[in-house]
Short mmCIF file of C-alpha atoms in Angstrom, two decimals:
data_model
loop_
_atom_site.label_atom_id
_atom_site.label_comp_id
_atom_site.label_asym_id
_atom_site.label_seq_id
_atom_site.Cartn_x
_atom_site.Cartn_y
_atom_site.Cartn_z
CA MET A 1 32.72 -108.42 33.73
CA PRO A 2 32.92 -104.63 34.46
CA ILE A 3 37.02 -103.48 34.64
CA ARG A 4 38.17 -101.93 37.88
CA ILE A 5 40.00 -99.02 37.97
CA PRO A 6 42.92 -98.62 41.10
CA ARG A 7 42.16 -95.90 43.67
CA ASP A 8 45.76 -94.60 43.27
CA ASP A 9 45.41 -94.06 39.48
CA VAL A 10 42.16 -91.88 39.48
CA PRO A 11 43.39 -88.18 38.43
CA ALA A 12 43.25 -85.73 41.17
CA SER A 13 40.89 -82.72 41.31
CA THR A 14 41.61 -79.88 39.63
CA GLY A 15 41.10 -78.00 43.13
CA GLY A 16 43.40 -80.96 44.77
CA VAL A 17 46.11 -79.95 42.46
CA LEU A 18 45.78 -75.85 42.03
CA ARG A 19 44.87 -75.53 46.09
CA PRO A 20 48.48 -77.11 46.96
CA ALA A 21 50.10 -75.30 44.00
CA LEU A 22 48.99 -71.97 45.21
CA THR A 23 49.88 -72.50 49.03
CA LEU A 24 53.30 -73.04 47.83
CA PHE A 25 53.43 -70.21 45.29
CA VAL A 26 52.28 -67.44 47.86
CA VAL A 27 54.77 -69.48 50.69
CA LEU A 28 57.12 -68.85 47.97
CA SER A 29 56.51 -65.71 47.61
CA ILE A 30 56.48 -64.16 51.00
CA VAL A 31 60.05 -66.33 51.57
CA THR A 32 62.10 -64.78 48.51
CA GLY A 33 60.11 -61.69 47.87
CA LEU A 34 59.88 -60.55 51.46
CA LEU A 35 61.45 -62.28 53.62
CA TYR A 36 64.64 -62.96 51.96
CA PRO A 37 65.00 -59.26 50.86
CA LEU A 38 64.31 -57.59 53.77
CA ALA A 39 67.04 -59.68 55.49
CA VAL A 40 69.74 -58.82 52.58
CA THR A 41 69.05 -55.46 53.55
CA GLY A 42 69.02 -55.62 56.60
CA VAL A 43 72.31 -56.74 57.21
CA ALA A 44 73.76 -54.76 54.47
CA GLN A 45 72.39 -51.50 56.17
CA THR A 46 73.96 -52.66 59.36
CA ALA A 47 77.39 -53.94 58.38
CA PHE A 48 77.85 -52.21 55.07
CA PRO A 49 75.72 -48.74 54.73
CA HIS A 50 78.95 -46.56 52.99
CA GLN A 51 78.62 -49.59 50.46
CA ALA A 52 75.02 -50.78 50.61
CA ASN A 53 73.64 -46.80 49.83
CA GLY A 54 76.00 -46.18 46.38
CA SER A 55 79.20 -45.53 48.27
CA LEU A 56 78.56 -41.76 47.71
CA ILE A 57 80.65 -38.91 48.18
CA THR A 58 78.64 -35.44 50.16
CA GLN A 59 80.36 -32.60 50.64
CA GLY A 60 78.56 -30.00 53.35
CA GLY A 61 75.95 -32.34 53.28
CA LYS A 62 75.22 -33.32 49.67
CA ALA A 63 76.20 -36.19 47.67
CA VAL A 64 78.65 -35.12 44.66
CA GLY A 65 79.07 -37.99 43.16
CA SER A 66 79.79 -41.86 44.22
CA GLU A 67 83.45 -43.36 44.46
CA LEU A 68 82.38 -46.41 42.17
CA ILE A 69 81.33 -44.07 38.95
CA GLY A 70 83.74 -41.64 37.05
CA GLN A 71 82.94 -38.14 36.94
CA SER A 72 84.00 -35.47 33.15
CA PHE A 73 87.16 -33.21 34.05
CA THR A 74 88.46 -30.64 31.65
CA GLU A 75 89.51 -27.72 33.47
CA PRO A 76 92.90 -27.65 33.54
CA GLY A 77 93.67 -27.46 37.74
CA HIS A 78 91.97 -30.48 38.00
CA PHE A 79 93.22 -34.79 37.17
CA TRP A 80 91.02 -36.07 34.22
CA GLY A 81 89.82 -39.49 34.47
CA ARG A 82 90.33 -42.74 31.73
CA PRO A 83 87.92 -41.35 29.06
CA SER A 84 84.57 -42.68 29.15
CA ALA A 85 82.26 -43.92 25.58
CA THR A 86 79.49 -44.10 27.11
CA ALA A 87 76.51 -41.74 25.44
CA PRO A 88 75.16 -39.89 24.99
CA MET A 89 77.83 -38.06 27.90
CA PRO A 90 80.61 -39.44 29.62
CA TYR A 91 80.30 -41.84 32.92
CA ASN A 92 76.26 -41.90 31.80
CA ALA A 93 75.27 -44.98 34.30
CA SER A 94 72.80 -45.75 32.21
CA ALA A 95 74.45 -46.63 28.96
CA SER A 96 76.87 -48.37 30.65
CA GLY A 97 79.95 -49.88 27.80
CA GLY A 98 82.78 -49.76 26.12
CA SER A 99 83.11 -48.41 22.13
CA ASN A 100 83.29 -52.06 21.27
CA LEU A 101 86.13 -51.01 18.88
CA GLY A 102 89.18 -53.60 18.36
CA PRO A 103 92.49 -53.25 18.38
CA THR A 104 92.86 -52.72 14.27
CA ASN A 105 90.14 -50.58 13.82
CA PRO A 106 91.07 -47.29 12.34
CA ALA A 107 88.67 -44.92 14.46
CA LEU A 108 90.19 -46.65 17.61
CA THR A 109 93.47 -45.06 16.41
CA ASP A 110 92.26 -42.05 15.52
CA THR A 111 90.67 -41.60 18.93
CA VAL A 112 93.82 -42.83 20.89
CA LYS A 113 95.65 -39.87 18.99
CA ALA A 114 93.27 -37.11 19.33
CA ARG A 115 93.38 -37.72 23.26
CA ILE A 116 97.39 -37.67 23.17
CA GLU A 117 97.07 -34.56 20.77
CA ALA A 118 94.90 -32.92 24.23
CA LEU A 119 96.79 -34.10 26.50
CA ARG A 120 99.75 -33.05 25.29
CA ALA A 121 98.12 -29.30 24.08
CA ALA A 122 97.21 -29.18 27.95
CA ASP A 123 100.81 -29.73 29.18
CA PRO A 124 102.82 -29.10 26.17
CA GLY A 125 106.00 -29.03 28.34
CA ASN A 126 105.50 -32.86 29.26
CA THR A 127 107.31 -34.90 27.05
CA ARG A 128 107.30 -38.09 29.46
CA PRO A 129 105.20 -40.70 27.67
CA VAL A 130 101.04 -40.80 28.46
CA PRO A 131 99.77 -43.86 30.92
CA VAL A 132 97.67 -46.28 28.64
CA ASP A 133 94.39 -45.23 31.28
CA LEU A 134 94.56 -41.97 30.06
CA VAL A 135 93.84 -42.67 26.59
CA THR A 136 91.48 -45.66 26.14
CA ALA A 137 88.61 -46.19 27.67
CA SER A 138 87.18 -49.13 30.64
CA ALA A 139 84.72 -52.10 28.99
CA SER A 140 82.00 -50.22 31.53
CA GLY A 141 82.68 -46.90 30.70
CA LEU A 142 82.30 -45.78 34.65
CA ASP A 143 85.67 -46.55 35.60
CA PRO A 144 86.09 -43.12 38.70
CA HIS A 145 90.18 -44.63 39.21
CA ILE A 146 92.77 -43.61 37.39
CA SER A 147 96.70 -45.97 37.97
CA PRO A 148 98.94 -43.66 39.92
CA ALA A 149 101.79 -43.24 36.49
CA ALA A 150 98.82 -41.37 35.15
CA ALA A 151 97.94 -39.33 37.92
CA ALA A 152 101.75 -38.94 38.17
CA TYR A 153 101.76 -37.51 34.80
CA GLN A 154 99.33 -35.03 35.67
CA SER A 155 100.12 -33.59 38.81
CA GLU A 156 103.05 -30.65 36.98
CA ARG A 157 99.67 -29.17 35.45
CA VAL A 158 97.62 -29.51 37.97
CA ALA A 159 100.36 -27.67 40.51
CA ARG A 160 101.21 -25.80 38.16
CA ALA A 161 97.24 -24.33 37.23
CA ARG A 162 96.51 -23.78 41.31
CA GLY A 163 99.83 -22.07 41.40
CA LEU A 164 100.88 -24.83 44.49
CA PRO A 165 103.78 -26.54 44.98
CA VAL A 166 104.81 -30.11 42.52
CA GLY A 167 105.62 -31.78 45.72
CA GLN A 168 102.15 -30.41 47.62
CA VAL A 169 100.17 -32.02 44.60
CA GLN A 170 102.17 -34.89 44.92
CA ALA A 171 101.56 -36.06 48.09
CA LEU A 172 97.91 -35.57 47.84
CA VAL A 173 98.05 -38.00 45.10
CA GLN A 174 99.56 -40.33 47.19
CA GLN A 175 97.22 -39.74 50.74
CA HIS A 176 94.50 -40.46 47.81
CA THR A 177 96.08 -43.59 46.60
CA ASP A 178 94.53 -47.44 47.02
CA THR A 179 96.64 -50.28 47.56
CA PRO A 180 95.88 -53.53 46.62
CA TRP A 181 93.51 -55.49 49.06
CA LEU A 182 95.72 -56.88 51.68
CA GLY A 183 98.80 -56.44 49.53
CA LEU A 184 98.01 -58.61 46.96
CA LEU A 185 94.87 -58.43 45.06
CA GLY A 186 93.92 -55.56 42.93
CA GLU A 187 96.62 -53.02 41.26
CA PRO A 188 96.95 -49.03 43.47
CA ARG A 189 94.73 -46.50 41.96
CA VAL A 190 93.88 -43.38 42.69
CA ASN A 191 89.54 -42.25 42.80
CA VAL A 192 90.21 -39.39 40.41
CA LEU A 193 86.44 -37.90 42.18
CA ALA A 194 88.07 -38.16 45.92
CA LEU A 195 91.53 -36.48 45.02
CA ASN A 196 89.73 -33.41 42.72
CA LEU A 197 88.02 -33.13 45.86
CA ALA A 198 90.74 -32.75 48.47
CA LEU A 199 91.88 -30.26 46.20
CA ASP A 200 88.87 -28.01 45.52
CA SER A 201 89.28 -28.01 49.58
CA LEU A 202 92.85 -26.97 49.71
CA SER A 203 92.69 -24.16 47.73
CA ASN A 204 89.33 -23.02 49.63
CA LYS A 205 91.28 -22.85 52.55
#
């Protein structure tokens, strides 16, 4: 007697499986690959255009940097930022990272000593303790900020190099010191690029 196979147990044809799979693939591709990115971009450009476009700092209509990425300053008339361990040059955004040197690594000790010596040589009369953020790199190597203490440590050197009153430089630092969000989250910090641009504008007047 022949055995009958119930219709529900008959395997679906390849076409019957492939068609809904392709349809779902196309729909999800449109939703997640086109509509969602467009919606997010539209909201960002409308509500947060500055942040959405890289938090760029412009001068004379040209972008000179970003609030989020540090730059290398070595002149005595500029504030120096936090050291960067990126390669092949400091603050290389395409190679973000730290030195990965442990606290007991002699190479780290030697690097910090060299940075302290450079700061002392640039301002021999300054006997105050060197703030730690001026001699240690951040994990990203791109940190654009320094602490108010690090800015205060450099104020006299910058004022002397530019022939400005120390009080005027300190007041400029205060103007460019960001406070914690809502007074609770984060630490006070100074954006080095913004501060140096303000100094340059002051000197050019």
